[in-house]
Amino acid sequence: MKILRAIPSWITSAVVALALYFGVEWLFRQGKLTIYWQQVCQMAGIMAITSLGLNVIYGFNGQFSLGHIGFYAIGAYTSALITKDWQTQWSGVRTGALAGVLALELALVMAGVVFMLLRVGRLQKRLRETLSRWLNQFEVGFLSFLVLAVALIISMAVGIGVMKGVFAALPGFLENLLGRLPAQMATQVVFFLALICGALLASIVALIIGLPLLKLASDYFGIATLGFAMMVFSALQNADKVIPTMKGARGMVGIPRLTTWTWAFVLTVAVIIITRNLRYSSVGRAIVSVREDEIAAKAMGIDVARYKTLAFTIGALFAGLAGGLYAHLYTFLHPSTFNFIKGFDPLIIIVFGGLGSITGTIVASAGWAFLLEGLRVLLPQGFEAWRFVIYPVLLLLIMLLRPQGLFGGVELGWLRPPKVVRREIPTPAVRPVEVVANPDKHSSESGGVAQ
C-alpha cells in the first residue's frame, strides 16, 4: 500500500483510463458488445462532456442554467452541416459549409471587438452626465439608446464585411488544402474541424446572450436561459426555410457516422483534463468564489461579471462539442431531441453525482446511460417506457438518502485537489544580546540618566 501511495496519482489515473479504453476496444473487436451497446458506451462519454460543461456553469459558478440544451443543439447542427456538405455537396462546394461557419464565427468575433473598442458604456455615461443639465430623463435615455444602436450598426457592418471577404476566399483555399490529403484522412480532418466549429459557435452565442443575461439573479437567469432553449427549438423546427438541407421539423438526415469509441474517449479525457486544471487554477478559484458569496468575491476585487461570462462560455463550448459527437453517432437530428425536457438530463446528472464534483459527474453520466438502456433490456416487452418511472424513483431515493449527491465534494485519483507544498518561512536571525561586564555599574549609569 505504501508503494501505491508513493506513485503519483496522475500515473494511476492514466493507467486506469488506458485500461478502460483498451478493455472496451477489445470487447468491440471481439464482438462481445453489439453495435447497440457500443453506441451506449459512446453516449456515456458524450453525456459526460455536456454534463461537465453544465457543472462548470452551475456546479462551479452557481449559475442555474436551463438553456444548456440549446448550445448542445447548435453544436450538433453546425457540425452536421459541415460534414454533410463534405459528403454530399449540398451547398455546391464540398467546403462551402465549413467556409461559411468559419466566416460567420470570425465575423461575430470582429463585430464584438469593434463594439468593445467603441466603448459604448463610457460614451453613454459621459452623454448622461453632460446632457442631463439641459434635457429630461426620457430624452437623455433616448439619445443613449441611439448611441447604442449606432454602435451596433457599425459593429454589424464591420462583421458583415469581414464575413463576405472571408467567405469569398476560404472555399477555394480549403478545397486545395484538404484535397491534397488522402480521402479517409481528409474526412477525419473535416470531422475534427466540424466539431471545433460547432463548439466555437456555441461558445460565441453563449458570450453574446450571456453578457446581458448574466446580470440577472440566479432564478431569473434560469428562466431567461429556458427561454433561449425554447427559442432554439422553435428555430430548428423552421430551419428549412433558411437552410433547406436541415429539413426543419422533419429531421435532418444524411449525416455521416464518424463518431467512434476513440473519438468519444479522447475528447472526454481532454474535457476532464481541462475541467480539472480549470477547477484548481486561480481562475477556477475565482469562479468558485462567485458561487460561494458574490458580494464577498466582489469585495475581494474579483471581477464577478467577467468570471460568470467565462464559466458560461466554457460550459457552452463543452455542450457544443458533445452535440457534434451526438450528431455523428446517430446520424439523424430532430428538433424534439433538443426540447427543454431533454435539457434536464445533464442537470439531473450533475445533481445526482454531486454539484461541483468532477468524479461524481463522470460516474453519474455513465450510470445514467447504462441504467436507461439496461432497463430497456431488462423490462418485459411492452413495459420499456416504465424505465422513465423507475429512473426518477431511484433518483428520488438517492436525493432523500444522500442530498449532497453520490460523491458530494469527494474526488478520486488525479481529480483530487493538488497538495499544497508548504514553504519553509525563514526565521529572522536573533540579534545577540550584549553581555554586560558589570551589571551594577550599568544599572547605576541607567539610573543616573533617568534621574
Coordinates of C-alpha atoms in Angstrom, one line a residue:
M1 CA 0.0 0.0 0.0
K2 CA 2.9 2.4 0.8
I3 CA 4.3 1.8 -2.7
L4 CA 1.0 2.5 -4.3
R5 CA 0.6 5.7 -2.3
A6 CA 4.1 6.8 -3.3
I7 CA 3.1 6.6 -7.0
P8 CA 1.8 10.0 -8.3
S9 CA -2.0 10.0 -8.7
W10 CA -1.8 11.1 -12.4
I11 CA 0.1 7.8 -13.2
T12 CA -2.5 5.6 -11.6
S13 CA -5.4 7.6 -13.2
A14 CA -3.7 7.3 -16.6
V15 CA -3.3 3.5 -16.2
V16 CA -7.0 3.2 -15.2
A17 CA -8.0 5.3 -18.2
L18 CA -5.9 3.3 -20.7
A19 CA -7.2 0.0 -19.2
L20 CA -10.8 1.3 -19.7
Y21 CA -10.1 2.3 -23.3
F22 CA -8.3 -0.8 -24.4
G23 CA -10.7 -3.0 -22.5
V24 CA -13.7 -1.6 -24.2
E25 CA -11.9 -1.6 -27.6
W26 CA -11.0 -5.3 -27.1
L27 CA -14.7 -6.1 -26.4
F28 CA -15.7 -4.3 -29.5
R29 CA -13.2 -6.1 -31.7
Q30 CA -14.0 -9.5 -30.2
G31 CA -17.7 -8.9 -30.9
K32 CA -18.6 -9.2 -27.2
L33 CA -20.6 -6.0 -27.4
T34 CA -23.2 -5.4 -30.1
I35 CA -23.3 -2.1 -32.0
Y36 CA -26.2 -1.0 -29.8
W37 CA -24.0 -1.3 -26.6
Q38 CA -21.1 0.3 -28.4
Q39 CA -23.3 3.3 -29.0
V40 CA -24.3 3.3 -25.3
C41 CA -20.6 3.4 -24.3
Q42 CA -20.0 6.3 -26.7
M43 CA -23.2 8.1 -25.4
A44 CA -21.9 7.8 -21.9
G45 CA -18.8 9.8 -22.9
I46 CA -21.0 12.4 -24.8
M47 CA -23.2 12.9 -21.7
A48 CA -20.1 13.3 -19.5
I49 CA -18.8 16.1 -21.8
T50 CA -22.0 18.1 -21.8
S51 CA -22.7 17.4 -18.1
L52 CA -19.1 18.6 -17.2
G53 CA -20.0 21.8 -19.2
L54 CA -23.1 22.4 -17.1
N55 CA -21.1 21.5 -14.0
V56 CA -18.7 24.4 -14.8
I57 CA -21.7 26.8 -15.1
Y58 CA -23.9 25.5 -12.2
G59 CA -21.6 23.4 -10.0
F60 CA -18.6 25.7 -10.0
N61 CA -20.1 29.1 -10.7
G62 CA -23.6 28.7 -9.2
Q63 CA -25.5 29.9 -12.3
F64 CA -28.8 28.0 -12.6
S65 CA -28.9 27.5 -16.4
L66 CA -31.8 25.7 -18.2
G67 CA -30.6 26.6 -21.7
H68 CA -27.7 24.1 -21.9
I69 CA -29.6 22.0 -24.4
G70 CA -29.7 25.0 -26.8
F71 CA -25.9 25.0 -27.0
Y72 CA -25.9 21.3 -27.5
A73 CA -28.2 21.7 -30.4
I74 CA -26.1 24.5 -32.0
G75 CA -23.0 22.3 -31.9
A76 CA -24.9 19.3 -33.3
Y77 CA -26.5 21.0 -36.3
T78 CA -23.4 23.1 -37.1
S79 CA -21.0 20.2 -37.2
A80 CA -23.6 18.1 -39.1
L81 CA -24.0 20.8 -41.8
I82 CA -20.2 20.8 -42.4
T83 CA -19.7 17.0 -42.6
K84 CA -22.8 16.5 -44.7
D85 CA -21.6 19.1 -47.1
W86 CA -18.2 17.3 -47.4
Q87 CA -20.1 14.1 -48.3
T88 CA -23.0 15.4 -50.4
Q89 CA -22.0 18.9 -51.5
W90 CA -25.4 20.3 -50.6
S91 CA -24.0 23.9 -50.8
G92 CA -22.5 23.3 -54.2
V93 CA -18.9 23.1 -52.9
R94 CA -17.6 20.5 -50.5
T95 CA -16.1 23.1 -48.2
G96 CA -18.9 25.6 -48.6
A97 CA -20.5 25.0 -45.2
L98 CA -17.1 24.9 -43.4
A99 CA -16.1 28.2 -45.0
G100 CA -19.5 29.7 -44.2
V101 CA -19.3 28.7 -40.5
L102 CA -15.7 29.9 -40.2
A103 CA -16.6 33.2 -41.8
L104 CA -19.6 33.6 -39.5
E105 CA -17.5 33.0 -36.4
L106 CA -14.8 35.4 -37.5
A107 CA -17.4 38.0 -38.3
L108 CA -19.0 37.7 -34.9
V109 CA -15.6 37.9 -33.2
M110 CA -14.7 41.0 -35.2
A111 CA -18.1 42.7 -34.6
G112 CA -17.5 42.1 -30.8
V113 CA -14.0 43.5 -30.9
V114 CA -15.3 46.7 -32.7
F115 CA -18.1 47.0 -30.2
M116 CA -15.7 46.8 -27.4
L117 CA -13.3 49.3 -29.0
L118 CA -16.2 51.9 -29.3
R119 CA -16.6 51.8 -25.5
V120 CA -20.3 52.4 -25.7
G121 CA -20.8 52.2 -21.9
R122 CA -18.3 55.1 -21.3
L123 CA -19.9 57.1 -24.1
Q124 CA -23.4 56.6 -22.7
K125 CA -22.2 57.6 -19.2
R126 CA -20.5 60.8 -20.5
L127 CA -23.6 61.6 -22.5
R128 CA -25.8 61.3 -19.5
E129 CA -23.5 63.4 -17.3
T130 CA -23.3 66.2 -20.0
L131 CA -26.9 66.4 -21.3
S132 CA -28.8 65.8 -18.0
R133 CA -28.4 69.5 -17.3
W134 CA -30.5 70.6 -20.3
L135 CA -32.6 67.6 -21.2
N136 CA -35.1 65.5 -19.2
Q137 CA -34.5 61.8 -18.3
F138 CA -36.5 60.4 -21.2
E139 CA -34.7 62.5 -23.8
V140 CA -31.3 61.5 -22.3
G141 CA -32.3 57.9 -22.3
F142 CA -33.4 58.1 -25.9
L143 CA -30.1 59.6 -27.0
S144 CA -28.2 57.0 -25.0
F145 CA -30.2 54.3 -26.8
L146 CA -29.3 55.9 -30.2
V147 CA -25.6 55.7 -29.3
L148 CA -26.0 52.0 -28.5
A149 CA -27.9 51.4 -31.8
V150 CA -25.3 53.3 -33.9
A151 CA -22.5 51.2 -32.2
L152 CA -24.4 48.0 -33.0
I153 CA -24.9 49.0 -36.6
I154 CA -21.2 49.9 -37.1
S155 CA -20.2 46.6 -35.5
M156 CA -22.6 44.6 -37.6
A157 CA -21.4 46.4 -40.8
V158 CA -17.8 45.5 -40.0
G159 CA -18.8 41.9 -39.2
I160 CA -20.7 41.5 -42.5
G161 CA -17.8 43.0 -44.4
V162 CA -15.4 40.5 -42.8
M163 CA -17.8 37.6 -43.4
K164 CA -18.2 38.4 -47.1
G165 CA -14.4 38.8 -47.6
V166 CA -13.5 35.6 -45.7
F167 CA -16.3 33.6 -47.4
A168 CA -15.2 34.6 -50.8
A169 CA -11.6 33.4 -50.2
L170 CA -12.0 30.4 -47.9
P171 CA -13.7 27.7 -50.0
G172 CA -11.1 27.5 -52.7
F173 CA -8.3 27.6 -50.2
L174 CA -9.8 24.8 -48.0
E175 CA -10.6 22.7 -51.1
N176 CA -7.0 22.9 -52.2
L177 CA -5.7 22.2 -48.7
L178 CA -7.9 19.3 -47.9
G179 CA -7.8 17.9 -51.4
R180 CA -4.1 17.1 -51.1
L181 CA -4.8 14.7 -48.2
P182 CA -5.9 11.0 -48.6
A183 CA -9.7 10.7 -48.7
Q184 CA -10.0 9.0 -45.4
M185 CA -7.7 11.3 -43.6
A186 CA -9.4 14.4 -45.1
T187 CA -12.8 13.1 -43.8
Q188 CA -11.4 12.8 -40.3
V189 CA -9.8 16.3 -40.5
V190 CA -13.1 17.7 -41.7
F191 CA -14.9 15.9 -38.8
F192 CA -12.4 17.4 -36.3
L193 CA -12.8 20.9 -37.8
A194 CA -16.6 20.5 -37.7
L195 CA -16.5 19.6 -34.0
I196 CA -14.3 22.6 -33.2
C197 CA -16.5 24.9 -35.3
G198 CA -19.7 23.7 -33.6
A199 CA -18.2 24.1 -30.2
L200 CA -16.8 27.6 -31.0
L201 CA -20.2 28.8 -32.4
A202 CA -22.0 27.6 -29.3
S203 CA -19.5 29.4 -27.1
I204 CA -19.8 32.6 -29.2
V205 CA -23.6 32.5 -28.9
A206 CA -23.2 32.0 -25.2
L207 CA -21.0 35.0 -24.9
I208 CA -23.5 37.2 -26.9
I209 CA -26.5 36.1 -24.8
G210 CA -24.6 35.8 -21.6
L211 CA -23.5 39.5 -21.4
P212 CA -27.0 40.8 -20.8
L213 CA -28.5 37.7 -19.1
L214 CA -25.7 37.2 -16.5
K215 CA -26.8 40.5 -14.8
L216 CA -29.9 38.7 -13.7
A217 CA -30.2 36.9 -10.3
S218 CA -30.0 33.1 -10.3
D219 CA -33.7 32.2 -10.6
Y220 CA -34.4 34.9 -13.3
F221 CA -31.3 33.7 -15.1
G222 CA -32.7 30.2 -15.2
I223 CA -36.0 31.4 -16.7
A224 CA -34.2 33.5 -19.3
T225 CA -32.0 30.6 -20.4
L226 CA -35.1 28.4 -20.6
G227 CA -36.5 31.0 -23.0
F228 CA -33.3 30.7 -25.0
A229 CA -33.6 26.9 -25.2
M230 CA -37.2 27.2 -26.4
M231 CA -36.2 29.8 -29.0
V232 CA -33.5 27.5 -30.4
F233 CA -36.1 24.6 -30.5
S234 CA -38.5 26.8 -32.5
A235 CA -35.8 28.0 -34.8
L236 CA -34.8 24.4 -35.6
Q237 CA -38.3 23.4 -36.4
N238 CA -38.4 26.1 -39.1
A239 CA -34.8 25.9 -40.1
D240 CA -35.6 24.5 -43.6
K241 CA -36.9 27.9 -44.6
V242 CA -33.3 29.2 -44.4
I243 CA -31.2 26.1 -45.0
P244 CA -33.3 23.5 -46.8
T245 CA -31.0 20.6 -46.0
M246 CA -31.7 20.9 -42.3
K247 CA -35.3 19.7 -43.1
G248 CA -36.9 21.6 -40.1
A249 CA -39.5 19.6 -38.2
R250 CA -38.9 16.5 -40.5
G251 CA -35.4 16.0 -39.1
M252 CA -32.0 16.2 -40.7
V253 CA -30.8 13.1 -42.5
G254 CA -27.7 12.1 -44.4
I255 CA -25.2 12.9 -41.6
P256 CA -22.1 10.6 -41.9
R257 CA -21.4 8.2 -39.0
L258 CA -18.0 9.4 -37.9
T259 CA -18.2 9.3 -34.1
T260 CA -16.2 6.3 -32.8
W261 CA -15.2 5.0 -29.4
T262 CA -11.7 6.5 -29.9
W263 CA -13.1 10.0 -30.7
A264 CA -15.6 9.9 -27.8
F265 CA -13.0 8.6 -25.3
V266 CA -10.2 11.0 -26.3
L267 CA -12.5 14.1 -26.3
T268 CA -14.0 13.0 -22.9
V269 CA -10.5 12.7 -21.4
A270 CA -9.5 16.1 -22.9
V271 CA -12.6 17.8 -21.4
I272 CA -11.9 16.1 -18.0
I273 CA -8.3 17.4 -18.0
I274 CA -9.4 20.9 -18.9
T275 CA -12.1 20.9 -16.3
R276 CA -9.8 19.6 -13.6
N277 CA -7.0 22.1 -14.3
L278 CA -9.5 24.9 -14.6
R279 CA -11.0 24.0 -11.2
Y280 CA -7.7 24.2 -9.3
S281 CA -6.3 27.2 -11.1
S282 CA -6.5 30.8 -9.8
V283 CA -9.2 31.4 -12.4
G284 CA -11.2 28.4 -11.1
R285 CA -10.9 29.5 -7.5
A286 CA -12.3 32.9 -8.6
I287 CA -15.2 31.2 -10.4
V288 CA -16.0 29.1 -7.3
S289 CA -15.7 32.2 -5.0
V290 CA -18.6 33.8 -7.0
R291 CA -20.7 30.8 -6.2
E292 CA -19.9 30.9 -2.5
D293 CA -20.6 34.6 -2.0
E294 CA -20.9 37.0 -4.8
I295 CA -20.7 40.1 -2.6
A296 CA -17.6 38.9 -0.7
A297 CA -15.9 38.0 -4.0
K298 CA -16.6 41.5 -5.3
A299 CA -15.2 43.0 -2.1
M300 CA -12.0 41.0 -2.6
G301 CA -11.5 42.6 -6.0
I302 CA -12.8 39.7 -8.2
D303 CA -14.5 40.8 -11.4
V304 CA -17.8 38.9 -10.9
A305 CA -19.2 39.6 -14.4
R306 CA -16.0 38.5 -16.1
Y307 CA -15.8 35.1 -14.3
K308 CA -19.6 34.5 -14.8
T309 CA -19.2 35.1 -18.5
L310 CA -16.1 32.9 -18.7
A311 CA -17.8 30.0 -16.9
F312 CA -20.9 30.3 -19.1
T313 CA -18.8 30.4 -22.3
I314 CA -16.7 27.4 -21.3
G315 CA -19.8 25.3 -20.4
A316 CA -21.4 26.2 -23.7
L317 CA -18.2 25.2 -25.5
F318 CA -18.3 21.7 -24.0
A319 CA -22.0 21.4 -24.8
G320 CA -21.4 22.3 -28.5
L321 CA -18.6 19.7 -28.6
A322 CA -20.8 17.0 -27.2
G323 CA -23.6 17.9 -29.6
G324 CA -21.2 17.4 -32.6
L325 CA -20.3 13.9 -31.3
Y326 CA -24.0 13.1 -30.8
A327 CA -24.9 14.2 -34.4
H328 CA -22.3 11.9 -35.9
L329 CA -23.2 9.0 -33.6
Y330 CA -26.9 8.6 -34.5
T331 CA -26.7 10.3 -38.0
F332 CA -30.1 11.8 -37.6
L333 CA -31.1 15.1 -35.9
H334 CA -34.7 16.1 -35.0
P335 CA -35.7 19.2 -33.0
S336 CA -37.5 17.0 -30.5
T337 CA -34.1 15.7 -29.4
F338 CA -33.3 19.2 -28.2
N339 CA -36.5 20.3 -26.5
F340 CA -36.3 21.7 -23.0
I341 CA -37.3 18.5 -21.3
K342 CA -34.2 16.8 -22.7
G343 CA -32.3 19.7 -21.3
F344 CA -32.9 18.4 -17.8
D345 CA -30.8 15.3 -18.4
P346 CA -27.4 16.9 -17.7
L347 CA -28.9 18.9 -14.8
I348 CA -30.1 15.6 -13.2
I349 CA -26.7 14.0 -13.8
I350 CA -24.7 16.8 -12.0
V351 CA -27.1 16.8 -9.1
F352 CA -27.1 13.0 -8.9
G353 CA -23.3 12.9 -8.9
G354 CA -22.8 15.9 -6.6
L355 CA -22.8 19.5 -7.5
G356 CA -19.2 20.7 -8.3
S357 CA -17.8 17.1 -8.3
I358 CA -15.9 16.1 -11.4
T359 CA -15.8 12.4 -10.4
G360 CA -19.5 12.4 -9.5
T361 CA -20.4 13.9 -12.9
I362 CA -18.4 11.3 -14.8
V363 CA -19.8 8.3 -12.8
A364 CA -23.3 9.7 -12.9
S365 CA -23.1 10.1 -16.7
A366 CA -22.1 6.5 -17.2
G367 CA -24.7 5.4 -14.7
W368 CA -27.4 7.4 -16.5
A369 CA -26.6 5.9 -19.9
F370 CA -26.3 2.3 -18.8
L371 CA -29.3 2.5 -16.4
L372 CA -31.7 3.8 -19.0
E373 CA -30.6 1.4 -21.7
G374 CA -30.2 -1.5 -19.2
L375 CA -33.8 -1.1 -18.1
R376 CA -34.9 -1.1 -21.7
V377 CA -33.4 -4.7 -22.0
L378 CA -34.4 -5.9 -18.5
L379 CA -38.0 -4.8 -18.5
P380 CA -40.6 -7.1 -20.2
Q381 CA -41.6 -6.3 -23.8
G382 CA -44.2 -3.5 -23.8
F383 CA -43.0 -2.1 -20.5
E384 CA -39.9 -0.3 -21.8
A385 CA -41.4 3.1 -21.2
W386 CA -41.6 2.3 -17.5
R387 CA -37.9 2.9 -17.2
F388 CA -38.8 6.6 -17.1
V389 CA -40.8 5.9 -14.0
I390 CA -38.2 3.6 -12.3
Y391 CA -35.3 6.0 -13.1
P392 CA -36.9 9.1 -11.4
V393 CA -37.9 6.9 -8.3
L394 CA -34.3 5.8 -7.9
L395 CA -33.2 9.5 -8.2
L396 CA -35.7 10.5 -5.6
L397 CA -34.5 7.8 -3.2
I398 CA -30.9 8.9 -3.6
M399 CA -31.8 12.6 -3.1
L400 CA -33.6 11.6 0.2
L401 CA -30.9 9.4 1.5
R402 CA -27.9 11.4 0.2
P403 CA -28.9 15.0 -0.6
Q404 CA -25.4 16.1 -1.4
G405 CA -25.3 13.6 -4.3
L406 CA -23.4 10.3 -4.7
F407 CA -19.9 11.8 -4.3
G408 CA -20.7 15.2 -2.7
G409 CA -17.4 17.0 -2.7
V410 CA -15.2 13.9 -2.9
E411 CA -12.8 13.5 -5.9
L412 CA -10.8 10.4 -6.8
G413 CA -7.3 9.9 -8.1
W414 CA -5.8 12.7 -10.1
L415 CA -9.1 14.7 -9.8
R416 CA -8.3 15.3 -6.1
P417 CA -7.2 18.8 -5.1
P418 CA -3.4 19.1 -5.6
K419 CA -1.4 19.0 -2.4
V420 CA -0.2 22.4 -1.2
V421 CA 3.6 22.4 -0.8
R422 CA 4.5 24.0 2.5
R423 CA 7.2 26.6 2.1
E424 CA 9.7 27.0 4.9
I425 CA 9.4 30.5 6.2
P426 CA 12.9 31.8 7.1
T427 CA 13.1 32.8 10.8
P428 CA 14.7 36.1 11.4
A429 CA 18.2 36.0 12.8
V430 CA 18.3 36.5 16.5
R431 CA 20.3 39.5 17.5
P432 CA 22.9 38.5 20.0
V433 CA 22.4 40.0 23.4
E434 CA 25.2 42.3 24.6
V435 CA 27.0 40.9 27.6
V436 CA 27.3 43.5 30.3
A437 CA 30.6 43.1 32.1
N438 CA 29.5 44.9 35.3
P439 CA 25.7 44.9 35.7
D440 CA 25.8 47.1 38.9
K441 CA 27.7 49.8 37.1
H442 CA 25.3 49.6 34.1
S443 CA 22.3 49.9 36.3
S444 CA 23.7 52.8 38.2
E445 CA 24.5 54.5 34.9
S446 CA 21.0 53.9 33.7
G447 CA 19.5 55.2 36.9
G448 CA 21.7 58.2 36.7
V449 CA 20.5 59.0 33.2
A450 CA 16.9 58.5 34.3
Q451 CA 17.4 60.8 37.2

